[in-house]
Coordinates of C-alpha atoms and ligand atoms in Angstrom, one line a residue:
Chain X
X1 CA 0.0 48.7 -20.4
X2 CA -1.2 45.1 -20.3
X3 CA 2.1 43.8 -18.5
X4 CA 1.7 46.4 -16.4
X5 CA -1.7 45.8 -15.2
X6 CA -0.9 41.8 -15.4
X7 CA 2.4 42.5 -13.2
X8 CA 0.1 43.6 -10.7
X9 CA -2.6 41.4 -11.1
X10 CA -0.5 38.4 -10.7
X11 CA 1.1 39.9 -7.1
X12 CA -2.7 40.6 -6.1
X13 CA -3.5 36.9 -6.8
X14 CA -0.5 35.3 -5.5
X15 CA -0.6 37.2 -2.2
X16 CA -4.4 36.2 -2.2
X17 CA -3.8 32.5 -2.4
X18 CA -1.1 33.0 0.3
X19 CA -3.9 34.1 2.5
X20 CA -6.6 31.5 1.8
X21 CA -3.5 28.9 2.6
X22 CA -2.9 30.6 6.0
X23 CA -6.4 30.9 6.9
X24 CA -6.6 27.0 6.8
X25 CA -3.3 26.7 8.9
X26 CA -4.4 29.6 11.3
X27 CA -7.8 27.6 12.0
X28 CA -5.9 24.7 13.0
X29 CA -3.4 27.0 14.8
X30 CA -5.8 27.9 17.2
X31 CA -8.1 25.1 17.5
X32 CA -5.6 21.7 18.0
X33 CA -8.0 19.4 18.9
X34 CA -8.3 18.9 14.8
X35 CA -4.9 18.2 14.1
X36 CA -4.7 16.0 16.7
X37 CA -4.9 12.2 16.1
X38 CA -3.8 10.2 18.7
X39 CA -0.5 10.9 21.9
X40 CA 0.7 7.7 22.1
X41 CA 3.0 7.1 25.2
X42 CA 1.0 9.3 27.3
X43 CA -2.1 7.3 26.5
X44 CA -0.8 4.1 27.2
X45 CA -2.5 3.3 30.3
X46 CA -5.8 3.3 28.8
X47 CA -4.9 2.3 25.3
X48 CA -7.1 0.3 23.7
X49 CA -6.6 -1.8 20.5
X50 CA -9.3 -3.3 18.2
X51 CA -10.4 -6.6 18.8
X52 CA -8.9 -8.3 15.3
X53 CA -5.5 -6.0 16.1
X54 CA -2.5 -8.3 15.0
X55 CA -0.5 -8.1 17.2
X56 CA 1.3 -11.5 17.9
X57 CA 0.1 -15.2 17.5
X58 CA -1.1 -16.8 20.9
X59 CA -2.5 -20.1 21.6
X60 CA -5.8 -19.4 23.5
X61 CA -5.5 -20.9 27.0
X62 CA -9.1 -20.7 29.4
X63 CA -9.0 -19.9 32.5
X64 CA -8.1 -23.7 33.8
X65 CA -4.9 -23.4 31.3
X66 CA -6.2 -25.7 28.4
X67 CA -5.8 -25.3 25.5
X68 CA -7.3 -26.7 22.1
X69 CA -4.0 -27.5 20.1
X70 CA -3.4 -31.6 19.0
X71 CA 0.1 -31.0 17.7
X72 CA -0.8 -31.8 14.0
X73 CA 1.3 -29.4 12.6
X74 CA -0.9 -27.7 10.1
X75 CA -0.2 -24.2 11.3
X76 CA 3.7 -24.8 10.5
X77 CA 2.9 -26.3 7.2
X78 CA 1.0 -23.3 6.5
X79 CA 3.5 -20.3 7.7
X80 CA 5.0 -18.8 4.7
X81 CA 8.3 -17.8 6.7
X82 CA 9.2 -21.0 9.0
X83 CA 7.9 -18.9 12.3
X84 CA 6.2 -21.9 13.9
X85 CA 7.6 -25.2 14.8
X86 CA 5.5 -27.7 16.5
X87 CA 7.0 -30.5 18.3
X88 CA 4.6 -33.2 19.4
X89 CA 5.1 -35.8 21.9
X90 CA 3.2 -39.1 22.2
X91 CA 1.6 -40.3 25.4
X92 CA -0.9 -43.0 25.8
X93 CA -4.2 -42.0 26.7
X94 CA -7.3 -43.2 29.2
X95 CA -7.7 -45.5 27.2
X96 CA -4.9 -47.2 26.5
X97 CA -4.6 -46.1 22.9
X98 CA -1.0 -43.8 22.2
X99 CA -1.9 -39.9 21.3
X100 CA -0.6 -37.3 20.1
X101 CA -0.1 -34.3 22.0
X102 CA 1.6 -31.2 21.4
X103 CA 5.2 -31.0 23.5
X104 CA 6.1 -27.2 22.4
X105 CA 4.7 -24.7 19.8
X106 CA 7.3 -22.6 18.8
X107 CA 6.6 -19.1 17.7
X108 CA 9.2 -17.2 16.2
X109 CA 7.7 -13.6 16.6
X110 CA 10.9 -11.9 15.0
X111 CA 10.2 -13.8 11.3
X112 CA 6.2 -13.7 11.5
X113 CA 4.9 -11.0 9.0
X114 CA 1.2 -11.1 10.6
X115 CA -0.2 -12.8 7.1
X116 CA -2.9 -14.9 9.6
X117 CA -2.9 -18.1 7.6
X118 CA -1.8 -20.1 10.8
X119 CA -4.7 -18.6 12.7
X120 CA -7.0 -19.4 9.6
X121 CA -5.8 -22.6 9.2
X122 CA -6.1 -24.1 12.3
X123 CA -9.0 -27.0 12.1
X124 CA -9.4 -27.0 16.4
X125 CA -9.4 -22.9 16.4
X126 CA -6.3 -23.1 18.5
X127 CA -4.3 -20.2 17.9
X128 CA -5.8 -16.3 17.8
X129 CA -4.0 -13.2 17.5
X130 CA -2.9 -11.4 20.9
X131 CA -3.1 -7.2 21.6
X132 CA 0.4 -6.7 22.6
X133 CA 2.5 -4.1 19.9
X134 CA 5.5 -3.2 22.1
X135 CA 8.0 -6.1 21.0
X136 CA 11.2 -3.9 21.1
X137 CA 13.9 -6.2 23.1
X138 CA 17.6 -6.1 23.7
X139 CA 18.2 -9.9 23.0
X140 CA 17.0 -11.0 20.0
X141 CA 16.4 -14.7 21.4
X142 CA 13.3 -13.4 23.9
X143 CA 11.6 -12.7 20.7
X144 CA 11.3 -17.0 19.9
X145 CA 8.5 -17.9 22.7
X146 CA 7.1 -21.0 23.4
X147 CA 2.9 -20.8 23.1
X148 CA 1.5 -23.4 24.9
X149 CA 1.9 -22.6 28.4
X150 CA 3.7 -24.5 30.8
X151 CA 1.6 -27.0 32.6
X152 CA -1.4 -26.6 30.0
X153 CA -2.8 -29.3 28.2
X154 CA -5.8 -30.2 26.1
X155 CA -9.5 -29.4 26.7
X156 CA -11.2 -32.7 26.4
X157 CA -13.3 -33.9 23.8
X158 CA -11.0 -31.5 21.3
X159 CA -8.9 -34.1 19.3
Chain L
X1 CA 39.1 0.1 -6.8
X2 CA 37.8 -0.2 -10.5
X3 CA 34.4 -1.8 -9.5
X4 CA 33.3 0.2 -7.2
X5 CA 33.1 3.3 -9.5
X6 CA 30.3 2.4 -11.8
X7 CA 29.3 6.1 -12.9
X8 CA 28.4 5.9 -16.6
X9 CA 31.4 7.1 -17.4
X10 CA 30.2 7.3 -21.5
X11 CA 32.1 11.0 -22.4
X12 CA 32.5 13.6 -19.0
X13 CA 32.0 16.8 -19.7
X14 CA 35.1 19.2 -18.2
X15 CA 32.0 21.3 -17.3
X16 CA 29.5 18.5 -16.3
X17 CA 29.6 17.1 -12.5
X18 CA 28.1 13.7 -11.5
X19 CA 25.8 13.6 -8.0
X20 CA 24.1 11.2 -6.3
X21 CA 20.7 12.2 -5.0
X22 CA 20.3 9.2 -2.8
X23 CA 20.0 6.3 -1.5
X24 CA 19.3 7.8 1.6
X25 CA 17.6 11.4 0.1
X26 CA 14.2 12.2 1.6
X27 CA 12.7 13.1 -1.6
X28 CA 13.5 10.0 -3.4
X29 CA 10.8 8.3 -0.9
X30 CA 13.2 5.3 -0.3
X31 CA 16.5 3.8 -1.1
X32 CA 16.8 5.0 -4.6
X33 CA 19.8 6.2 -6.1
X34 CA 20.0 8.5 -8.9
X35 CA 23.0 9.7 -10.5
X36 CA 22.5 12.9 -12.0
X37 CA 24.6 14.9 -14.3
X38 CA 25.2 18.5 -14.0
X39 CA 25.8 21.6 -15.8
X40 CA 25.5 24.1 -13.5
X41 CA 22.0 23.5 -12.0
X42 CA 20.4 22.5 -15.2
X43 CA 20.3 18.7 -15.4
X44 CA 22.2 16.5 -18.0
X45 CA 20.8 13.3 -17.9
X46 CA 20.1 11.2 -15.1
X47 CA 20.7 7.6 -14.2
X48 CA 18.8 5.7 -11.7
X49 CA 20.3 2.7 -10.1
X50 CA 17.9 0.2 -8.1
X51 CA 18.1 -2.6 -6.3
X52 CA 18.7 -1.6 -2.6
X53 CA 15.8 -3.2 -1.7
X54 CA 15.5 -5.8 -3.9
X55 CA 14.1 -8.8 -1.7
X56 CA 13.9 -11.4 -4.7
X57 CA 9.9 -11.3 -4.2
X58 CA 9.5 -13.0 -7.3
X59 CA 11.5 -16.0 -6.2
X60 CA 10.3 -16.5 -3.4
X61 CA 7.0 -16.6 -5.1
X62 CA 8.1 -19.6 -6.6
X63 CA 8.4 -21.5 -3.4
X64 CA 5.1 -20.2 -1.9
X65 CA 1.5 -21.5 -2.6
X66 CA -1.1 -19.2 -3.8
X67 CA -2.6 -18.3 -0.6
X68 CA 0.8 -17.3 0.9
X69 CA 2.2 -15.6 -1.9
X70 CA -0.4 -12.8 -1.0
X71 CA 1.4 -11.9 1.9
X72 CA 4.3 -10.9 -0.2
X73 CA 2.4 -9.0 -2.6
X74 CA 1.6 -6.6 0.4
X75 CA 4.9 -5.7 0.4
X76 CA 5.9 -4.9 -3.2
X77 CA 3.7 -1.9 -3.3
X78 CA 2.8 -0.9 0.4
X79 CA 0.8 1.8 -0.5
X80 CA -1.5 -0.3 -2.9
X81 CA -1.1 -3.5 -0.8
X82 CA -4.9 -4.4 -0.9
X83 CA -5.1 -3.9 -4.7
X84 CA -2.0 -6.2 -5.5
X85 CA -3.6 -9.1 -3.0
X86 CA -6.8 -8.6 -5.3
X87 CA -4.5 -9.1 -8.3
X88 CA -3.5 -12.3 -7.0
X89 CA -6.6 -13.5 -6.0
X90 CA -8.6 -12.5 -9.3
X91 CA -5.2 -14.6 -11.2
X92 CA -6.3 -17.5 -9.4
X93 CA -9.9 -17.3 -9.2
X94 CA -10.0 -17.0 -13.1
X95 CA -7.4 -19.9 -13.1
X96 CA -10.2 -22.3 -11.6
X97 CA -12.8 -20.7 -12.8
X98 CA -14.8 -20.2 -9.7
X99 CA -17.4 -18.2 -8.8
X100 CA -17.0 -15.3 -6.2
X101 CA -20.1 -13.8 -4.0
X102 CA -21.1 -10.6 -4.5
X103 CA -20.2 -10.1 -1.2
X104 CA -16.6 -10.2 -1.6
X105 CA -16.8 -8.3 -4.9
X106 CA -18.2 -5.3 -3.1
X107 CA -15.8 -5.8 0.0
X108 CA -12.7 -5.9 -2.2
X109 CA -14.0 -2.9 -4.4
X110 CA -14.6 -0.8 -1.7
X111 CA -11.3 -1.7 -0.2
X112 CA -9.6 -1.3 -3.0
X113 CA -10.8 2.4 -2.8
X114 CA -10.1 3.2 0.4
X115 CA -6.4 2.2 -0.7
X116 CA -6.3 4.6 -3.6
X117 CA -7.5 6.8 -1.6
X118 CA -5.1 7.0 1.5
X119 CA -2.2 6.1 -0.7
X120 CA -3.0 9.4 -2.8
X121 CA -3.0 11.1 0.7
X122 CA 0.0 10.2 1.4
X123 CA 1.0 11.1 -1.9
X124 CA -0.4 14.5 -1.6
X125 CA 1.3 14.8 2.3
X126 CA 4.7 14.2 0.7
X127 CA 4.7 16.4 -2.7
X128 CA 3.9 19.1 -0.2
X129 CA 6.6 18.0 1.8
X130 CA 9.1 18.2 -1.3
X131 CA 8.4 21.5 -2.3
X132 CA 8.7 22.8 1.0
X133 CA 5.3 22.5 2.7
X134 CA 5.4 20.3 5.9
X135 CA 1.9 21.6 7.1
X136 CA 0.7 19.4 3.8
X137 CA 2.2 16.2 5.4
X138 CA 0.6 16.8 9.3
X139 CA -2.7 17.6 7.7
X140 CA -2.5 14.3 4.8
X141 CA -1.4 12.2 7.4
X142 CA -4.4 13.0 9.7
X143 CA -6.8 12.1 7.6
X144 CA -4.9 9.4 6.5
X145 CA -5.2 7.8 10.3
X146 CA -9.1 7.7 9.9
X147 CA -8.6 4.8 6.5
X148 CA -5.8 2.7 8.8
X149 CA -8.7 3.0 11.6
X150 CA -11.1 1.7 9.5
X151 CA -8.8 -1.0 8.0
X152 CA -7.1 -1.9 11.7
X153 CA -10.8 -2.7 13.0
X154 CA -11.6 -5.1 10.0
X155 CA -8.5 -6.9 8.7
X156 CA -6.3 -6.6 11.7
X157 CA -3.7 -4.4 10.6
X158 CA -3.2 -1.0 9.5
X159 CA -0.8 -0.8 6.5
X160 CA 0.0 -4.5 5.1
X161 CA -2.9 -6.3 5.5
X162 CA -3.3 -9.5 3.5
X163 CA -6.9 -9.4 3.6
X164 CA -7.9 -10.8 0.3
X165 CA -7.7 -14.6 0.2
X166 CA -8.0 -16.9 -2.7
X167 CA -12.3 -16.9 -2.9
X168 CA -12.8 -14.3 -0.9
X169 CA -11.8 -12.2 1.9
X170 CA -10.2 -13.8 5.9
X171 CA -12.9 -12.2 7.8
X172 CA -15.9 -10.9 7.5
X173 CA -16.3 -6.9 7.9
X174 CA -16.6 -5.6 11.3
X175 CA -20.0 -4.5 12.0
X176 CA -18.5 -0.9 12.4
X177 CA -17.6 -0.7 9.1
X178 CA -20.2 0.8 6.9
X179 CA -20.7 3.5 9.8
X180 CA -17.0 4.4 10.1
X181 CA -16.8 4.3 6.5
X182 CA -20.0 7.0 6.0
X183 CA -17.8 8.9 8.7
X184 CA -14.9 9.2 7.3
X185 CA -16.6 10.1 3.5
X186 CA -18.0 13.0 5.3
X187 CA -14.9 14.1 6.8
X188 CA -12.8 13.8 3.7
X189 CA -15.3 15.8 1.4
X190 CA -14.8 19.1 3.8
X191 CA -11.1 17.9 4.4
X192 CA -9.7 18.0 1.1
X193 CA -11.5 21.4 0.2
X194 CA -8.6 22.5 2.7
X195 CA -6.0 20.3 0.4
X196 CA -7.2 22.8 -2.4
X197 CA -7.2 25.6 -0.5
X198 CA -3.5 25.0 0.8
X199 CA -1.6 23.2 -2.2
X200 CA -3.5 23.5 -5.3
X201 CA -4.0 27.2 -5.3
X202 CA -0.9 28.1 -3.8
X203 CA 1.1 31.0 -6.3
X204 CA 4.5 29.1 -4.9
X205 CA 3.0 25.7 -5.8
X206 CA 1.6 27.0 -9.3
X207 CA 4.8 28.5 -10.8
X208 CA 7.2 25.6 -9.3
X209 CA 4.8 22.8 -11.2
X210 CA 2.9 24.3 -13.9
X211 CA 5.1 23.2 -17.3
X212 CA 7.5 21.6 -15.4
X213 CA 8.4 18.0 -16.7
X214 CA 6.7 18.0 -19.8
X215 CA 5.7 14.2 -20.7
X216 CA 3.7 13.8 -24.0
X217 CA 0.8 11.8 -24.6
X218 CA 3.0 9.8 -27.1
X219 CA 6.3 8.9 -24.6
X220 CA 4.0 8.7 -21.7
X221 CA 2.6 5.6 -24.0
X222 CA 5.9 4.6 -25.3
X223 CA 7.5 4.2 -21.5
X224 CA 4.4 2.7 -20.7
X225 CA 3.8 5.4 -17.9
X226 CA 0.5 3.8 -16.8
X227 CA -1.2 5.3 -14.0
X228 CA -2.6 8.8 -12.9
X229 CA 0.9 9.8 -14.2
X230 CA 0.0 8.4 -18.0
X231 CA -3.5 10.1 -17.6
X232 CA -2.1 13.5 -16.7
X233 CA -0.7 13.3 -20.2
X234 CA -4.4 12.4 -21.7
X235 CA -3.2 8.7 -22.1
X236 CA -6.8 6.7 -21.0
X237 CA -5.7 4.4 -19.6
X238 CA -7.5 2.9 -16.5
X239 CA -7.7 -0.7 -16.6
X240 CA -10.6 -0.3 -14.4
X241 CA -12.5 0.9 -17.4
X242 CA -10.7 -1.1 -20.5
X243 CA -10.8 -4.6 -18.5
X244 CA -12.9 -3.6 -15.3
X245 CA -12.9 -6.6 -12.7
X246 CA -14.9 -7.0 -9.5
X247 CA -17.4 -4.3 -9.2
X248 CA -16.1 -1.7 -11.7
X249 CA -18.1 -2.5 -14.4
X250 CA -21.4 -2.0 -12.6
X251 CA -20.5 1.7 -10.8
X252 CA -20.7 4.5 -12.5
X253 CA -17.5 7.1 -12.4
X254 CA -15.1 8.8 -14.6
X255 CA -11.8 8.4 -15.6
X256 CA -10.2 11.7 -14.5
X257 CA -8.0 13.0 -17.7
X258 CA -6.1 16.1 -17.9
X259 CA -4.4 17.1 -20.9
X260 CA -1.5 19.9 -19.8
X261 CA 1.2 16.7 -19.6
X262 CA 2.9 18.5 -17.0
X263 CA 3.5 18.4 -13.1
X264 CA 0.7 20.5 -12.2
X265 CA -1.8 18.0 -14.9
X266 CA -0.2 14.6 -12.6
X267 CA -1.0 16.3 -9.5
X268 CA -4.8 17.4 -10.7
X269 CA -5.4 13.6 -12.2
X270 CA -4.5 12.4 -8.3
X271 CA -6.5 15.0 -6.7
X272 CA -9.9 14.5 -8.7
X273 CA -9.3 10.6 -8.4
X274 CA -9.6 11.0 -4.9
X275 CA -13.2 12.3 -5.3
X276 CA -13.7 9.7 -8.1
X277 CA -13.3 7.2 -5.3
X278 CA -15.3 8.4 -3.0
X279 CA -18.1 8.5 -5.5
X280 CA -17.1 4.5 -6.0
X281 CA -17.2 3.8 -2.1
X282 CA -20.8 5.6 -2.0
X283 CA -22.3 3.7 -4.5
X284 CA -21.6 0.4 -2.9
X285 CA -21.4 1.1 0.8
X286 CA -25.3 0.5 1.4
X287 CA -25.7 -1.8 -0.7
X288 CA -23.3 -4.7 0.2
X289 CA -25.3 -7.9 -0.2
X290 CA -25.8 -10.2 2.8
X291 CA -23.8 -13.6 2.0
X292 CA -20.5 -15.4 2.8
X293 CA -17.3 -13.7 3.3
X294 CA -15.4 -16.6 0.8
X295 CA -16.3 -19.3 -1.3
X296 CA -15.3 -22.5 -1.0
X297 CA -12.0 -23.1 -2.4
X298 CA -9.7 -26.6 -1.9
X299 CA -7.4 -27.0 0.9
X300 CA -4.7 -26.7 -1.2
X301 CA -5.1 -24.7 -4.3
X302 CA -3.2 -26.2 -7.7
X303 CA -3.7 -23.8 -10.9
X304 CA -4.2 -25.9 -14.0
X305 CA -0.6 -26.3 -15.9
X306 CA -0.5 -22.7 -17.9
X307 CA 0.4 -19.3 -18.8
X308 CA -2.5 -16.8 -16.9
X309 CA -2.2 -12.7 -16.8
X310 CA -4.2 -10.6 -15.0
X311 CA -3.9 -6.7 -14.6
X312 CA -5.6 -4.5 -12.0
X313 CA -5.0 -0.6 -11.6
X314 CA -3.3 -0.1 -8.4
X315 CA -3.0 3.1 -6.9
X316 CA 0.3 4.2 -9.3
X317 CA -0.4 2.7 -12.7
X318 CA -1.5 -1.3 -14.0
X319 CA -0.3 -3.9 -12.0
X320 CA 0.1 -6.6 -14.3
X321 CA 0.8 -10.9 -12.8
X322 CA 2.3 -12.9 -14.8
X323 CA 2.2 -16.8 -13.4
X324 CA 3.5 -19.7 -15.6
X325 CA 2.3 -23.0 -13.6
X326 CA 3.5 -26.3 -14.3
X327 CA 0.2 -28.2 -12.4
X328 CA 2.0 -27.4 -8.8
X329 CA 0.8 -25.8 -6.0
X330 CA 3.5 -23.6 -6.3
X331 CA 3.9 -21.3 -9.5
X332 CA 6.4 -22.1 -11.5
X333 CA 7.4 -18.4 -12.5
X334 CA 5.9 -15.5 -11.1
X335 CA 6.4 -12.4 -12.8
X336 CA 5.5 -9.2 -11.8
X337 CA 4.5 -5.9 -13.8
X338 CA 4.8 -3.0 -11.6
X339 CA 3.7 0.2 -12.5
X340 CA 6.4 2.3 -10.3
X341 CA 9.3 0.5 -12.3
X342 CA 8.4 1.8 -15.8
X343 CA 7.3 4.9 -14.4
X344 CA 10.7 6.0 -13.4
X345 CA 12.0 4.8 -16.5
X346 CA 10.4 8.2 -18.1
X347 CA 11.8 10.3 -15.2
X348 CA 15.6 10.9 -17.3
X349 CA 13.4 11.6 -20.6
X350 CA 11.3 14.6 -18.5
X351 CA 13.8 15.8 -16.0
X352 CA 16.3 16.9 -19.0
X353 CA 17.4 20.0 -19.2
X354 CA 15.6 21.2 -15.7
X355 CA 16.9 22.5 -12.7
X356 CA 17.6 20.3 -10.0
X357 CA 14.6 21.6 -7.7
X358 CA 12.3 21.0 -10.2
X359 CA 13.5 17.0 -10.3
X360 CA 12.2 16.8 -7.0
X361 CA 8.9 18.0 -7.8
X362 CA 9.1 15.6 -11.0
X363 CA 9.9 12.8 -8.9
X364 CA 7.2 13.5 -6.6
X365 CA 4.8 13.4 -9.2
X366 CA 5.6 10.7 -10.4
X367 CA 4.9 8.8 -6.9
X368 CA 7.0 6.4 -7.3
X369 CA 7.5 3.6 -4.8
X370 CA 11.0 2.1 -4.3
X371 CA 10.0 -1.4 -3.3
X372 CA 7.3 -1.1 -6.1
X373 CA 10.8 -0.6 -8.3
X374 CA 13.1 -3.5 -6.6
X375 CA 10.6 -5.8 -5.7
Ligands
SF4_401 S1 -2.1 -24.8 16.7 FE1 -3.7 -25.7 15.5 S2 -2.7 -26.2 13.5 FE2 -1.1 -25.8 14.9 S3 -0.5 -27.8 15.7 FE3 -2.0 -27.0 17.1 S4 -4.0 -27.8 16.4 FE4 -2.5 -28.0 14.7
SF4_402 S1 0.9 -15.1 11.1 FE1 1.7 -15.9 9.2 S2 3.9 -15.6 9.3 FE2 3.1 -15.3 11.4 S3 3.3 -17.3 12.3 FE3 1.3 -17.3 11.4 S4 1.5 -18.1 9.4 FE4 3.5 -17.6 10.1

């Protein structure tokens, strides 16, 4: 008699908890704004990312194309994988003196891992982190960029 | 030809079959191969063979200073990637012996949190997922989104963040944090209600886990099956409560223990934990002290010549950093304990004599991470 009545109870209980599951899928069913979170390629236009959003390493250029890097190198001492490599150039200044300037800033984008010690590390606040996430290429040699842009060159007073 | 068959070939069975359930198996969550041994449907005994994604992290530590071996800690265990940068940062802050604001304590607590908690999410999205419920992996991975919001805003990225930094933190939190924080707690508590209501109570779900995988209190202690997986069994054995760090000794929560030892048990420890961590995250949230993000630390940080451990509990079981320095800025041997590796080494002992179904739902509660296993 007790199987019997346990036999039953157990289908009772186990087609009850199918329910309560259903219920939760069936509220979702018909109201999808929920479920939801984000449809990417179709929001692309007015995507925007968060400020701090790692996307790639930039130098930060103003609108008169300086920049504040010196060539000294610490960012490539700091990278963990070899994705930067600075190569200065020497010119002599106003004043007569020989400087140090940076040539090209390297920035392999394909061996960076986004750890943000170059950006961190920088004593002149040169580099920052840029918004762009849609790296995909065909060749894997567009993915090595050169940072400082052509014709930029130092703000002055930055050294 | 010889080599290339390396089946532990000890005594086949005319009746026993070997299979491989990976390295490319959705339910072994990664590139793990196991070899399993079949009579029938029932299981034999099973082999696991790692190392498809071993990357060599620990010798690459060896080349790395401290701050940059942090990035590589992200990617041992990417689900607890916030927890194993704390590890590395509370090895070398007790190193030097220097003294961390309370600032970055609460930061890094309530971070470390947050990670437990989306990593049991995701957790809870894919043991669904094995035992046949995909809705569970839409609706974990949904609330999931809100955590890598809040973490994408503050650190940058969303999933491997290197946030923590030798004395501190890199930035500061955004100033939306508390508020998206309080958001999402208030979400979550009426979201995982529906977890219950889906998973937990479900007949299917009950009779598939319930005294499946049996692992005693005394082999879950003998593997060394740390973890929500050792506390399903009864083992207490949260290192945030026998060697708390960081803020754990002053908040007030329990270590969730269930004693069944079984499938079900695991998947109840994970589930309670998740409130459990909420309960942590309320208790600091308002009350993060004003201060600096990081103390002052040495351009270029040298650990005194030495032998230094430190454990944390990461999201799967005690993470454990062994570091042997020789006066260097590099270490000199970095040795990792990783929670996910001993974990699986208890998965032949449980799985015996199961059917092959239920070894997926084993597995699953287990959570094991491969790169966790391969480093
Ligand atoms: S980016 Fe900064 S760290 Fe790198 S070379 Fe320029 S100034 Fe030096
Ligand atoms: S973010 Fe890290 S890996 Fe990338 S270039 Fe900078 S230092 Fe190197």
């Amino acid at each position: 008699m007790n199987s019997f009545f346990k036999y039953f109870s157990d289908i009772f209980h186990g087609v009850k908890s199918l329910l309560i599951g259903m219920s939760v899928t069936g509220r979702y069913f018909f109201s999808p704004g929920q479920i939801v979170t984000q449809q990417y390629p179709e929001n692309r236009k007015n995507l925007q990312m968060f400020e701090r959003f790692k996307g790639e390493v930039i130098m930060l250029h103003d609108e008169n194309n300086l920049h504040r890097c010196n060539g000294c190198g610490i960012c490539e001492n700091n990278c963990p994988n070899g994705s930067i490599e600075v190569i200065p150039a020497r010119i002599t200044g106003e004043d007569g003196k020989s400087k140090r300037i940076i040539d090209k800033h390297i920035y392999h984008l394909g061996m960076c891992t986004f750890c943000g010690l170059c950006v961190k590390n920088c004593p002149s606040n040169a580099l920052g982190f840029g918004q762009e996430f849609e790296h995909a290429v065909f060749d894997r040699s567009k993915l090595t960029k050169v940072l400082n842009k052509t014709g930029s060159s130092i703000i002055k007073g930055v050294e | 030809m010889k080599e290339i068959i390396n089946l532990p070939v000890s005594k086949i069975d005319e009746e026993e079959y070997h299979i491989n359930m990976g390295p490319q198996h959705p339910s072994t969550h990664g590139v793990l191969r196991l070899v399993v041994s079949l009579q029938g449907e029932i299981v034999k005994n099973l082999k696991p063979h790692c190392g498809y994604i071993h990357r060599g992290i620990e010798k690459m530590c060896e080349k790395d200073t401290y701050p940059q071996i942090i990035h590589l800690t992200d990617r041992i265990d990417y689900l607890s990637s916030h927890i194993s940068n704390h590890a590395v940062c509370l090895l070398v802050e007790k190193a030097l012996e220097i003294e961390i604001p309370e600032r970055v304590q609460y930061i890094r607590t309530i971070m470390d949190e947050l990670t437990r908690i989306q990593s049991h999410q995701l957790w809870w999205s894919s043991f669904g997922m094995d035992l046949g419920g995909l809705t569970c992996f839409f609706y974990g991975l949904r609330d999931r989104e809100m955590i890598l919001d809040i973490w994408e805003e503050t650190t940058g990225s969303r999933f491997l963040q290197s946030y923590n930094c030798p004395g501190g933190v890199m930035q500061d939190i955004h100033p939306n944090f508390q508020k998206k924080v309080h958001a999402f707690l208030k979400t979550f508590k009426k979201k995982i209600k529906d977890y219950d209501r889906i998973l937990s109570g479900n007949v299917i779900f009950e009779n598939r886990s319930q005294g499946v995988g049996i692992l005693s209190k005394e082999d879950a202690i003998s593997y060394g099956v740390t973890g929500p997986s050792g506390r399903g069994s009864g083992w207490s054995c949260d290192v945030r409560k026998t060697e708390p760090y960081s803020m754990y000794s002053k908040v007030q929560f329990n270590e969730v223990l269930r004693y069944e030892c079984d499938t079900y048990s695991r998947y109840m420890v994970r589930m309670q934990e998740m409130h459990e961590s909420m309960n942590i995250i309320e208790q600091l949230i308002d009350n993060i002290p004003a201060g600096d993000h990081s103390a002052k630390m040495k351009a270029v940080i040298k650990l005194p010549a030495g032998e230094y451990f430190q454990q944390v509990e990461s999201a799967r079981g005690e993470l454990g950093l062994y570091v042997v320095s020789d006066g260097n800025k590099t270490p000199y041997r970095m040795k990792f304990r990783t929670p996910s590796f001993s974990n699986l080494s208890v998965l032949d002992h449980i799985s015996r004599d199961m059917k092959i179904a239920d070894l997926v739902a084993i597995g699953a509660s287990l959570d094991l991470v491969i790169p966790d296993i391969d480093r």
